Amino acid sequence: MRGPRPVKGLASLPPSSVLFSPRHHHILPSGRPPVPSHSLVHSSVRRSGGPSPSIVHPQSAMQPFLLLLLASFSFLLPPPAASAAESSGCWPKACGELNITYPFWLEEPGKPPCGPPSFKLKCSSNRAFLTKSVYQAYEVLSIFPSNKSFHVVDHNLPLDTGCPPPTMNISLFSPRTFVFSRANKELLFLGKCTGGSTPANSTGFHSLACDNSSFVRLGDGREFSSDGIHGGIPQGCLFAVVPVLGGNGDDYIASMKNGFLVEWKVDPDDCLECMARGGECTYGGDRATKFDCDCSGDKCGEFSQLKTPRDFA
């Protein structure tokens, strides 16, 4: 690539007589629009009539340098969302051995929300539970921000008797936000089969030790419906699916006690951006899931409204 043409008369300039910005523009002290530096020098030569252009005032020469310095310093500042996370008091938090990281946040009386209600945790006896889960019985064991997933155990499952009813199901409490991870396997149950209905031997089901009318088998991570069962569901049987993280079909109780993996679809950055502007996050509507940024009382300065309200159901 060819470089810029040399400007006539430029070689005679003293070393400190003119300053070029990275984009070859000079900022005039009078406030006039920027003029390319080579045009400024060339016109000075023609106006003065001599071989050397007029010398730029040192104060005006400092202006591009100061702007460049300020621009460089701005790259060192953390992004507003990251600053909000650190200064909001929302993170870091802990509940027992669980390190609570964004986007999850800990419920604290008297404090505004740090994010959507679907990510809110309640700490009870050093154990963290999702407040929006069924009976608040979904315990979060680990959070993995790098792949947007978390390990959870559903304490609604009646496992203490050693013979759970095979008609139970696991449901996601916020399907628009969360999804079962593909890393899970699943236990497939056929329960309360009547009229002598039993699954074919080729399907891999075996009867429960405490209920010979119900059957279980371990899926392969792709059979989250009855479509994957050879021959379909036998007439007179109920079908249920329980996701598990590892485990096997023989020791299905231990597999269910180990829990399963859930992933969240997107990072809910709206609340972080709101806090970065000095506002407080609010969630209203019928299900208390519609986000808005409260900027009342000039909390947000020049920012009166962050975004159009969004629903995090």
Coordinates of C-alpha atoms in Angstrom, one line a residue:
M1 CA 0.0 0.0 0.0
R2 CA 1.4 3.5 -0.9
G3 CA 1.9 6.0 1.8
P4 CA 0.6 9.6 1.8
R5 CA 2.3 12.1 -0.5
P6 CA 4.8 14.4 1.2
V7 CA 3.5 17.9 1.6
K8 CA 5.6 20.6 0.0
G9 CA 7.4 22.7 2.6
L10 CA 6.7 20.2 5.4
A11 CA 10.4 19.2 5.7
S12 CA 11.3 22.7 6.8
L13 CA 9.0 22.6 9.9
P14 CA 10.7 22.7 13.3
P15 CA 10.1 19.4 15.2
S16 CA 7.7 21.0 17.7
S17 CA 5.8 23.4 15.4
V18 CA 2.8 21.2 14.6
L19 CA 1.1 18.1 16.1
F20 CA -0.7 15.4 14.2
S21 CA -3.5 13.3 15.7
P22 CA -3.8 9.6 14.8
R23 CA -6.2 10.3 12.1
H24 CA -4.1 13.2 10.7
H25 CA -6.5 15.9 11.8
H26 CA -5.7 19.1 13.7
I27 CA -8.2 20.6 16.1
L28 CA -8.5 24.4 15.8
P29 CA -8.8 26.5 18.9
S30 CA -11.5 28.6 17.2
G31 CA -13.9 25.7 17.2
R32 CA -14.0 25.5 13.4
P33 CA -14.4 22.0 11.8
P34 CA -11.3 19.9 11.7
V35 CA -9.1 20.3 8.6
P36 CA -6.7 17.7 7.4
S37 CA -3.3 18.5 8.8
H38 CA -1.5 18.6 5.4
S39 CA -4.1 21.1 4.1
L40 CA -3.5 23.3 7.2
V41 CA 0.2 23.3 6.6
H42 CA 0.0 23.9 2.9
S43 CA -2.4 26.8 3.2
S44 CA -0.2 28.4 5.8
V45 CA 2.7 28.3 3.4
R46 CA 0.6 30.0 0.7
R47 CA -0.8 32.7 3.0
S48 CA 2.6 33.6 4.6
G49 CA 4.3 33.8 1.3
G50 CA 7.5 32.4 2.8
P51 CA 9.1 28.9 2.7
S52 CA 8.0 28.0 6.2
P53 CA 4.4 27.8 7.5
S54 CA 3.2 29.7 10.6
I55 CA 3.8 27.9 13.9
V56 CA 0.7 26.4 15.6
H57 CA 0.0 27.8 19.1
P58 CA 1.3 25.4 21.8
Q59 CA -2.1 25.5 23.6
S60 CA -4.0 24.4 20.5
A61 CA -1.4 21.7 19.9
M62 CA -2.0 20.3 23.3
Q63 CA -5.7 19.7 22.7
P64 CA -5.4 16.6 20.5
F65 CA -2.9 15.2 22.9
L66 CA -5.3 15.6 25.9
L67 CA -8.1 14.1 23.9
L68 CA -6.0 11.2 22.9
L69 CA -4.9 10.7 26.6
L70 CA -8.6 10.8 27.8
A71 CA -9.6 8.3 25.1
S72 CA -6.8 6.0 26.1
F73 CA -7.8 6.3 29.8
S74 CA -11.4 5.4 29.0
F75 CA -10.4 2.0 27.7
L76 CA -9.1 1.2 31.2
L77 CA -12.5 1.8 32.8
P78 CA -14.7 -1.3 33.4
P79 CA -17.9 -1.5 31.5
P80 CA -21.0 0.0 33.3
A81 CA -22.6 -3.4 33.8
A82 CA -19.4 -4.8 35.4
S83 CA -19.1 -1.8 37.7
A84 CA -22.7 -2.1 38.7
A85 CA -22.2 -5.8 39.6
E86 CA -19.3 -4.8 41.9
S87 CA -20.8 -1.7 43.5
S88 CA -24.4 -2.8 43.8
G89 CA -23.8 -5.1 46.8
C90 CA -25.5 -8.0 44.9
W91 CA -22.3 -9.9 44.4
P92 CA -20.3 -11.8 45.5
K93 CA -22.6 -13.7 47.9
A94 CA -22.6 -17.1 49.4
C95 CA -25.0 -19.5 50.9
G96 CA -23.3 -22.4 52.7
E97 CA -20.8 -23.7 50.2
L98 CA -22.5 -22.2 47.2
N99 CA -20.8 -19.2 45.6
I100 CA -23.7 -17.2 44.2
T101 CA -22.7 -15.6 40.9
Y102 CA -24.5 -13.5 38.3
P103 CA -27.2 -13.8 37.1
F104 CA -28.4 -15.5 40.3
W105 CA -28.9 -13.3 43.3
L106 CA -29.8 -13.7 46.9
E107 CA -33.1 -12.6 48.4
E108 CA -32.4 -10.0 51.2
P109 CA -35.2 -8.2 53.0
G110 CA -35.4 -4.5 52.4
K111 CA -33.2 -4.5 49.3
P112 CA -34.3 -4.0 45.7
P113 CA -34.0 -6.9 43.3
C114 CA -30.6 -7.7 41.6
G115 CA -32.2 -9.5 38.7
P116 CA -35.3 -11.4 37.4
P117 CA -37.4 -13.3 40.0
S118 CA -36.6 -16.6 38.2
F119 CA -33.0 -16.3 39.3
K120 CA -33.7 -15.3 42.9
L121 CA -32.4 -17.6 45.6
K122 CA -33.4 -18.0 49.2
C123 CA -30.8 -19.2 51.7
S124 CA -32.2 -21.6 54.3
S125 CA -30.0 -23.5 56.7
N126 CA -27.0 -22.8 54.4
R127 CA -28.8 -24.3 51.4
A128 CA -29.9 -22.2 48.4
F129 CA -33.4 -22.7 46.9
L130 CA -35.0 -21.2 43.8
T131 CA -37.9 -19.1 45.1
K132 CA -39.9 -19.5 41.9
S133 CA -39.7 -23.3 41.9
V134 CA -42.5 -25.6 43.0
Y135 CA -42.9 -25.3 46.7
Q136 CA -39.4 -23.6 46.7
A137 CA -38.0 -27.1 46.8
Y138 CA -35.4 -26.8 43.9
E139 CA -32.0 -26.7 45.6
V140 CA -29.1 -25.2 43.6
L141 CA -25.9 -27.1 44.3
S142 CA -23.6 -25.4 41.8
I143 CA -23.6 -22.6 39.3
F144 CA -21.5 -22.7 36.1
P145 CA -21.5 -19.3 34.5
S146 CA -19.1 -20.3 31.7
N147 CA -21.7 -22.5 30.0
K148 CA -24.8 -20.9 31.6
S149 CA -25.9 -23.9 33.6
F150 CA -26.6 -24.9 37.2
H151 CA -26.9 -28.2 39.1
V152 CA -30.2 -28.6 40.9
V153 CA -32.0 -31.2 43.0
D154 CA -35.8 -31.4 43.2
H155 CA -36.7 -32.2 46.8
N156 CA -40.4 -32.6 45.8
L157 CA -39.6 -36.1 44.6
P158 CA -40.7 -38.6 47.3
L159 CA -37.5 -40.6 47.6
D160 CA -37.2 -41.2 51.3
T161 CA -39.5 -44.3 51.2
G162 CA -37.2 -45.9 48.7
C163 CA -40.3 -46.6 46.5
P164 CA -41.3 -43.3 44.7
P165 CA -44.5 -43.3 42.7
P166 CA -43.6 -43.8 39.1
T167 CA -46.1 -41.2 37.8
M168 CA -44.0 -38.2 38.9
N169 CA -42.7 -35.6 36.5
I170 CA -40.1 -32.9 36.6
S171 CA -41.2 -29.5 35.3
L172 CA -39.3 -26.3 34.5
F173 CA -40.6 -23.4 36.6
S174 CA -39.8 -20.8 33.9
P175 CA -39.6 -22.5 30.5
R176 CA -39.0 -19.2 28.7
T177 CA -35.8 -18.7 30.7
F178 CA -34.6 -22.3 31.4
V179 CA -34.2 -25.5 29.5
F180 CA -33.1 -29.0 30.5
S181 CA -29.4 -29.6 29.6
R182 CA -28.6 -32.1 26.9
A183 CA -25.9 -33.3 29.3
N184 CA -28.6 -35.0 31.3
K185 CA -29.8 -38.6 30.8
E186 CA -33.4 -39.5 31.8
L187 CA -35.2 -42.1 33.7
L188 CA -38.3 -43.3 31.8
F189 CA -41.1 -44.7 33.9
L190 CA -44.1 -46.8 33.0
G191 CA -46.4 -46.7 36.0
K192 CA -49.5 -48.5 37.3
C193 CA -49.9 -50.7 34.2
T194 CA -53.3 -52.4 34.4
G195 CA -54.9 -55.3 32.6
G196 CA -51.7 -57.2 32.4
S197 CA -50.1 -54.6 30.2
T198 CA -46.3 -54.8 30.3
P199 CA -43.6 -53.3 28.1
A200 CA -41.9 -55.6 25.6
N201 CA -38.6 -57.1 26.7
S202 CA -36.8 -55.4 23.8
T203 CA -37.6 -52.0 25.3
G204 CA -35.1 -52.5 28.2
F205 CA -37.6 -51.7 31.0
H206 CA -37.5 -53.7 34.2
S207 CA -40.0 -53.7 37.1
L208 CA -39.6 -51.7 40.2
A209 CA -38.5 -53.7 43.3
C210 CA -41.5 -52.4 45.3
D211 CA -44.1 -52.4 42.5
N212 CA -44.3 -55.1 39.9
S213 CA -46.9 -53.1 37.9
S214 CA -44.4 -50.2 37.2
F215 CA -41.3 -50.2 35.2
V216 CA -38.1 -48.1 34.7
R217 CA -35.3 -47.8 32.3
L218 CA -32.4 -45.3 31.6
G219 CA -32.8 -43.2 28.5
D220 CA -29.9 -42.1 26.3
G221 CA -30.3 -38.3 26.5
R222 CA -32.5 -38.1 23.5
E223 CA -35.8 -39.7 24.6
F224 CA -37.6 -37.0 26.4
S225 CA -41.0 -38.4 25.2
S226 CA -42.8 -41.6 24.6
D227 CA -41.8 -41.5 21.0
G228 CA -38.5 -43.1 21.8
I229 CA -40.1 -46.2 23.4
H230 CA -40.2 -49.1 21.0
G231 CA -43.8 -49.9 20.3
G232 CA -45.1 -46.8 22.2
I233 CA -46.6 -46.8 25.7
P234 CA -48.4 -50.0 26.5
Q235 CA -52.1 -49.5 26.8
G236 CA -53.1 -49.1 30.4
C237 CA -49.7 -47.6 31.5
L238 CA -48.8 -44.1 32.6
F239 CA -45.6 -42.5 31.3
A240 CA -43.2 -40.2 33.2
V241 CA -39.8 -38.8 32.6
V242 CA -37.2 -37.7 35.2
P243 CA -33.9 -36.1 34.1
V244 CA -30.8 -37.2 35.9
L245 CA -27.2 -36.2 35.7
G246 CA -25.4 -39.5 35.2
G247 CA -26.5 -42.5 37.2
N248 CA -28.1 -45.7 35.9
G249 CA -31.5 -47.3 35.7
D250 CA -30.7 -50.0 38.3
D251 CA -30.1 -47.5 41.2
Y252 CA -32.7 -45.0 40.1
I253 CA -33.2 -43.6 43.6
A254 CA -29.6 -42.6 43.9
S255 CA -29.7 -41.1 40.3
M256 CA -32.7 -38.9 41.2
K257 CA -31.1 -37.8 44.5
N258 CA -28.1 -36.6 42.5
G259 CA -30.3 -34.1 40.6
F260 CA -30.0 -32.7 37.1
L261 CA -28.5 -29.9 35.0
V262 CA -30.5 -26.9 33.8
E263 CA -29.3 -24.2 31.4
W264 CA -30.5 -20.6 31.1
K265 CA -31.1 -19.2 27.6
V266 CA -29.9 -15.6 27.8
D267 CA -28.1 -13.4 30.4
P268 CA -30.7 -10.9 31.7
D269 CA -28.5 -7.8 31.5
D270 CA -31.4 -5.2 31.8
C271 CA -31.1 -5.0 35.6
L272 CA -27.3 -4.6 35.5
E273 CA -27.7 -1.8 33.0
C274 CA -30.3 -0.2 35.2
M275 CA -28.1 -0.3 38.3
A276 CA -25.2 1.1 36.3
R277 CA -27.3 4.2 35.7
G278 CA -28.3 4.5 39.3
G279 CA -31.8 3.1 39.0
E280 CA -33.5 0.3 40.9
C281 CA -34.9 -2.8 39.2
T282 CA -38.6 -3.5 39.5
Y283 CA -40.7 -6.5 38.4
G284 CA -44.4 -6.0 38.1
G285 CA -47.4 -7.4 36.2
D286 CA -49.6 -10.3 37.1
R287 CA -46.7 -12.7 37.7
A288 CA -44.2 -10.1 38.9
T289 CA -42.0 -10.8 36.0
K290 CA -42.2 -7.6 33.9
F291 CA -39.0 -5.6 34.2
D292 CA -38.8 -1.8 34.5
C293 CA -36.1 0.5 35.7
D294 CA -37.2 2.9 38.5
C295 CA -35.4 6.2 37.9
S296 CA -37.7 8.2 40.1
G297 CA -36.2 11.1 42.1
D298 CA -33.5 11.7 39.5
K299 CA -31.9 8.4 40.4
C300 CA -30.6 7.9 36.9
G301 CA -29.6 11.5 36.2
E302 CA -29.9 12.1 32.4
F303 CA -31.3 8.6 31.9
S304 CA -35.0 8.7 32.7
Q305 CA -35.9 5.3 31.2
L306 CA -33.6 2.4 30.4
K307 CA -35.6 0.3 27.9
T308 CA -39.1 -0.7 27.0
P309 CA -40.3 -3.0 29.9
R310 CA -39.6 -6.7 29.3
D311 CA -41.2 -9.8 30.6
F312 CA -38.9 -12.4 32.2
A313 CA -41.5 -15.1 32.8

